[in-house]
PDB file of N, CA and C in Angstrom:
ATOM      1  N   MET A   1     -15.244   4.131  36.843  1.00  0.00           N
ATOM      2  CA  MET A   1     -16.494   4.559  36.494  1.00  0.00           C
ATOM      3  C   MET A   1     -16.759   4.920  35.428  1.00  0.00           C
ATOM      4  N   SER A   2     -15.989   6.571  35.329  1.00  0.00           N
ATOM      5  CA  SER A   2     -15.920   7.342  34.291  1.00  0.00           C
ATOM      6  C   SER A   2     -15.213   6.794  33.093  1.00  0.00           C
ATOM      7  N   LYS A   3     -14.233   6.253  33.066  1.00  0.00           N
ATOM      8  CA  LYS A   3     -13.316   5.319  32.447  1.00  0.00           C
ATOM      9  C   LYS A   3     -13.759   4.742  31.429  1.00  0.00           C
ATOM     10  N   ASN A   4     -14.789   3.392  32.245  1.00  0.00           N
ATOM     11  CA  ASN A   4     -15.720   2.802  31.826  1.00  0.00           C
ATOM     12  C   ASN A   4     -16.699   3.176  30.699  1.00  0.00           C
ATOM     13  N   LYS A   5     -16.871   4.048  31.145  1.00  0.00           N
ATOM     14  CA  LYS A   5     -18.203   5.020  30.617  1.00  0.00           C
ATOM     15  C   LYS A   5     -17.622   5.362  28.783  1.00  0.00           C
ATOM     16  N   ASN A   6     -16.714   6.290  29.401  1.00  0.00           N
ATOM     17  CA  ASN A   6     -15.615   7.022  28.242  1.00  0.00           C
ATOM     18  C   ASN A   6     -15.348   5.996  26.877  1.00  0.00           C
ATOM     19  N   ASN A   7     -14.907   5.033  27.320  1.00  0.00           N
ATOM     20  CA  ASN A   7     -13.841   3.699  26.816  1.00  0.00           C
ATOM     21  C   ASN A   7     -15.990   3.336  26.356  1.00  0.00           C
ATOM     22  N   ALA A   8     -16.659   3.057  26.837  1.00  0.00           N
ATOM     23  CA  ALA A   8     -17.734   2.682  25.441  1.00  0.00           C
ATOM     24  C   ALA A   8     -18.098   3.084  24.669  1.00  0.00           C
ATOM     25  N   LYS A   9     -18.082   4.671  25.447  1.00  0.00           N
ATOM     26  CA  LYS A   9     -19.148   5.853  24.349  1.00  0.00           C
ATOM     27  C   LYS A   9     -17.691   6.145  23.172  1.00  0.00           C
ATOM     28  N   ARG A  10     -16.094   6.092  23.260  1.00  0.00           N
ATOM     29  CA  ARG A  10     -14.833   6.109  22.076  1.00  0.00           C
ATOM     30  C   ARG A  10     -15.447   4.430  21.013  1.00  0.00           C
ATOM     31  N   GLU A  11     -15.441   3.712  21.623  1.00  0.00           N
ATOM     32  CA  GLU A  11     -15.726   2.661  20.988  1.00  0.00           C
ATOM     33  C   GLU A  11     -16.969   2.922  20.286  1.00  0.00           C
ATOM     34  N   ALA A  12     -18.282   2.716  20.543  1.00  0.00           N
ATOM     35  CA  ALA A  12     -19.267   2.853  20.054  1.00  0.00           C
ATOM     36  C   ALA A  12     -19.456   4.051  19.204  1.00  0.00           C
ATOM     37  N   TYR A  13     -18.579   5.051  19.486  1.00  0.00           N
ATOM     38  CA  TYR A  13     -18.092   5.883  18.468  1.00  0.00           C
ATOM     39  C   TYR A  13     -17.478   5.835  17.028  1.00  0.00           C
ATOM     40  N   ALA A  14     -16.263   4.961  17.765  1.00  0.00           N
ATOM     41  CA  ALA A  14     -15.505   4.472  16.434  1.00  0.00           C
ATOM     42  C   ALA A  14     -16.153   3.240  15.734  1.00  0.00           C
ATOM     43  N   LYS A  15     -17.319   2.395  16.338  1.00  0.00           N
ATOM     44  CA  LYS A  15     -17.791   1.511  15.190  1.00  0.00           C
ATOM     45  C   LYS A  15     -19.044   2.701  14.601  1.00  0.00           C
ATOM     46  N   LYS A  16     -18.978   3.254  15.258  1.00  0.00           N
ATOM     47  CA  LYS A  16     -20.782   3.857  14.001  1.00  0.00           C
ATOM     48  C   LYS A  16     -19.708   4.625  12.849  1.00  0.00           C
ATOM     49  N   GLN A  17     -18.676   5.153  12.874  1.00  0.00           N
ATOM     50  CA  GLN A  17     -17.544   5.671  12.016  1.00  0.00           C
ATOM     51  C   GLN A  17     -17.393   4.380  11.083  1.00  0.00           C
ATOM     52  N   GLU A  18     -17.079   3.188  11.332  1.00  0.00           N
ATOM     53  CA  GLU A  18     -17.328   2.349  10.616  1.00  0.00           C
ATOM     54  C   GLU A  18     -17.424   2.415   9.647  1.00  0.00           C
ATOM     55  N   GLU A  19     -18.896   1.622  10.160  1.00  0.00           N
ATOM     56  CA  GLU A  19     -20.419   1.919   9.328  1.00  0.00           C
ATOM     57  C   GLU A  19     -19.957   2.753   8.499  1.00  0.00           C
ATOM     58  N   GLN A  20     -20.333   3.596   8.741  1.00  0.00           N
ATOM     59  CA  GLN A  20     -20.686   5.208   7.831  1.00  0.00           C
ATOM     60  C   GLN A  20     -19.222   5.048   6.690  1.00  0.00           C
ATOM     61  N   GLY A  21     -17.918   4.422   7.365  1.00  0.00           N
ATOM     62  CA  GLY A  21     -17.184   5.122   5.935  1.00  0.00           C
ATOM     63  C   GLY A  21     -17.126   3.472   5.214  1.00  0.00           C
ATOM     64  N   LYS A  22     -17.952   2.209   5.382  1.00  0.00           N
ATOM     65  CA  LYS A  22     -18.285   1.167   4.588  1.00  0.00           C
ATOM     66  C   LYS A  22     -19.681   1.648   3.863  1.00  0.00           C
ATOM     67  N   LYS A  23     -20.575   2.378   4.206  1.00  0.00           N
ATOM     68  CA  LYS A  23     -20.940   3.095   3.224  1.00  0.00           C
ATOM     69  C   LYS A  23     -20.946   3.887   2.131  1.00  0.00           C
ATOM     70  N   VAL A  24     -19.777   4.777   2.453  1.00  0.00           N
ATOM     71  CA  VAL A  24     -19.408   5.737   1.504  1.00  0.00           C
ATOM     72  C   VAL A  24     -18.802   5.322   1.020  1.00  0.00           C
ATOM     73  N   ILE A  25     -18.088   4.195   1.091  1.00  0.00           N
ATOM     74  CA  ILE A  25     -17.120   3.170   0.128  1.00  0.00           C
ATOM     75  C   ILE A  25     -17.678   2.592  -0.493  1.00  0.00           C
ATOM     76  N   THR A  26     -19.124   2.106  -0.154  1.00  0.00           N
ATOM     77  CA  THR A  26     -20.104   0.787  -1.371  1.00  0.00           C
ATOM     78  C   THR A  26     -20.704   2.340  -2.260  1.00  0.00           C
ATOM     79  N   TRP A  27     -20.883   3.401  -2.027  1.00  0.00           N
ATOM     80  CA  TRP A  27     -21.758   4.541  -2.653  1.00  0.00           C
ATOM     81  C   TRP A  27     -20.373   4.853  -3.636  1.00  0.00           C
ATOM     82  N   ILE A  28     -19.050   5.030  -3.226  1.00  0.00           N
ATOM     83  CA  ILE A  28     -18.526   5.678  -4.405  1.00  0.00           C
ATOM     84  C   ILE A  28     -18.843   4.387  -5.394  1.00  0.00           C
ATOM     85  N   PHE A  29     -18.028   3.032  -4.704  1.00  0.00           N
ATOM     86  CA  PHE A  29     -18.126   2.190  -5.984  1.00  0.00           C
ATOM     87  C   PHE A  29     -18.920   2.049  -6.789  1.00  0.00           C
ATOM     88  N   ALA A  30     -19.788   2.200  -6.090  1.00  0.00           N
ATOM     89  CA  ALA A  30     -21.390   2.038  -7.315  1.00  0.00           C
ATOM     90  C   ALA A  30     -21.748   3.162  -8.110  1.00  0.00           C
ATOM     91  N   GLY A  31     -21.059   4.349  -7.663  1.00  0.00           N
ATOM     92  CA  GLY A  31     -20.973   5.759  -8.683  1.00  0.00           C
ATOM     93  C   GLY A  31     -20.146   5.220  -9.830  1.00  0.00           C
ATOM     94  N   LEU A  32     -18.828   4.579  -9.185  1.00  0.00           N
ATOM     95  CA  LEU A  32     -17.833   4.246 -10.552  1.00  0.00           C
ATOM     96  C   LEU A  32     -18.487   3.989 -11.510  1.00  0.00           C
ATOM     97  N   VAL A  33     -19.526   2.320 -10.789  1.00  0.00           N
ATOM     98  CA  VAL A  33     -18.969   1.681 -11.919  1.00  0.00           C
ATOM     99  C   VAL A  33     -20.327   1.896 -12.800  1.00  0.00           C
ATOM    100  N   ILE A  34     -21.475   2.558 -12.316  1.00  0.00           N
ATOM    101  CA  ILE A  34     -22.676   2.771 -13.374  1.00  0.00           C
ATOM    102  C   ILE A  34     -21.737   4.349 -14.223  1.00  0.00           C
ATOM    103  N   LEU A  35     -20.684   5.246 -13.909  1.00  0.00           N
ATOM    104  CA  LEU A  35     -20.307   6.530 -14.378  1.00  0.00           C
ATOM    105  C   LEU A  35     -19.638   5.520 -15.590  1.00  0.00           C
ATOM    106  N   ALA A  36     -19.558   4.525 -15.404  1.00  0.00           N
ATOM    107  CA  ALA A  36     -18.088   3.442 -16.894  1.00  0.00           C
ATOM    108  C   ALA A  36     -19.239   2.603 -17.623  1.00  0.00           C
ATOM    109  N   VAL A  37     -20.414   2.518 -17.116  1.00  0.00           N
ATOM    110  CA  VAL A  37     -20.961   1.915 -17.726  1.00  0.00           C
ATOM    111  C   VAL A  37     -22.317   3.594 -18.961  1.00  0.00           C
ATOM    112  N   ILE A  38     -21.766   3.874 -18.040  1.00  0.00           N
ATOM    113  CA  ILE A  38     -22.303   5.410 -18.891  1.00  0.00           C
ATOM    114  C   ILE A  38     -21.633   5.348 -20.210  1.00  0.00           C
ATOM    115  N   TYR A  39     -20.482   5.585 -19.900  1.00  0.00           N
ATOM    116  CA  TYR A  39     -19.319   5.545 -20.900  1.00  0.00           C
ATOM    117  C   TYR A  39     -19.029   5.093 -21.628  1.00  0.00           C
ATOM    118  N   LEU A  40     -19.234   3.798 -21.629  1.00  0.00           N
ATOM    119  CA  LEU A  40     -19.516   2.104 -22.520  1.00  0.00           C
ATOM    120  C   LEU A  40     -20.985   2.323 -23.131  1.00  0.00           C
ATOM    121  N   VAL A  41     -22.009   3.553 -22.784  1.00  0.00           N
ATOM    122  CA  VAL A  41     -23.282   3.120 -23.713  1.00  0.00           C
ATOM    123  C   VAL A  41     -23.166   4.463 -25.001  1.00  0.00           C
ATOM    124  N   TRP A  42     -22.048   4.837 -23.924  1.00  0.00           N
ATOM    125  CA  TRP A  42     -21.935   6.706 -24.903  1.00  0.00           C
ATOM    126  C   TRP A  42     -20.925   5.829 -26.381  1.00  0.00           C
ATOM    127  N   THR A  43     -20.048   5.467 -25.565  1.00  0.00           N
ATOM    128  CA  THR A  43     -18.838   5.326 -26.870  1.00  0.00           C
ATOM    129  C   THR A  43     -19.617   3.990 -27.974  1.00  0.00           C
ATOM    130  N   PHE A  44     -20.167   3.339 -27.720  1.00  0.00           N
ATOM    131  CA  PHE A  44     -20.803   2.419 -28.062  1.00  0.00           C
ATOM    132  C   PHE A  44     -21.621   3.429 -29.341  1.00  0.00           C
ATOM    133  N   ALA A  45     -22.199   4.808 -28.944  1.00  0.00           N
ATOM    134  CA  ALA A  45     -23.847   4.926 -29.602  1.00  0.00           C
ATOM    135  C   ALA A  45     -22.663   6.143 -30.278  1.00  0.00           C
ATOM    136  N   ILE A  46     -21.485   6.293 -30.095  1.00  0.00           N
ATOM    137  CA  ILE A  46     -20.895   7.523 -31.094  1.00  0.00           C
ATOM    138  C   ILE A  46     -19.663   6.543 -32.121  1.00  0.00           C
ATOM    139  N   ILE A  47     -19.784   5.530 -31.722  1.00  0.00           N
ATOM    140  CA  ILE A  47     -18.954   4.653 -32.742  1.00  0.00           C
ATOM    141  C   ILE A  47     -19.677   3.782 -33.574  1.00  0.00           C
ATOM    142  N   ALA A  48     -20.880   3.777 -33.539  1.00  0.00           N
ATOM    143  CA  ALA A  48     -22.274   3.345 -33.950  1.00  0.00           C
ATOM    144  C   ALA A  48     -22.638   3.898 -34.460  1.00  0.00           C
TER     145      ALA A  48
END
């Protein structure tokens, strides 16, 4: 009984960690895209 309980906790924790990891990756890529757009605007402002 205790093993099943521990396994369920571990699986729930692993699932939670995976979801949080996906959120972090999404935020990182979103930040990179925003920085790229800012860089493009800045570059065109200097050229113009």
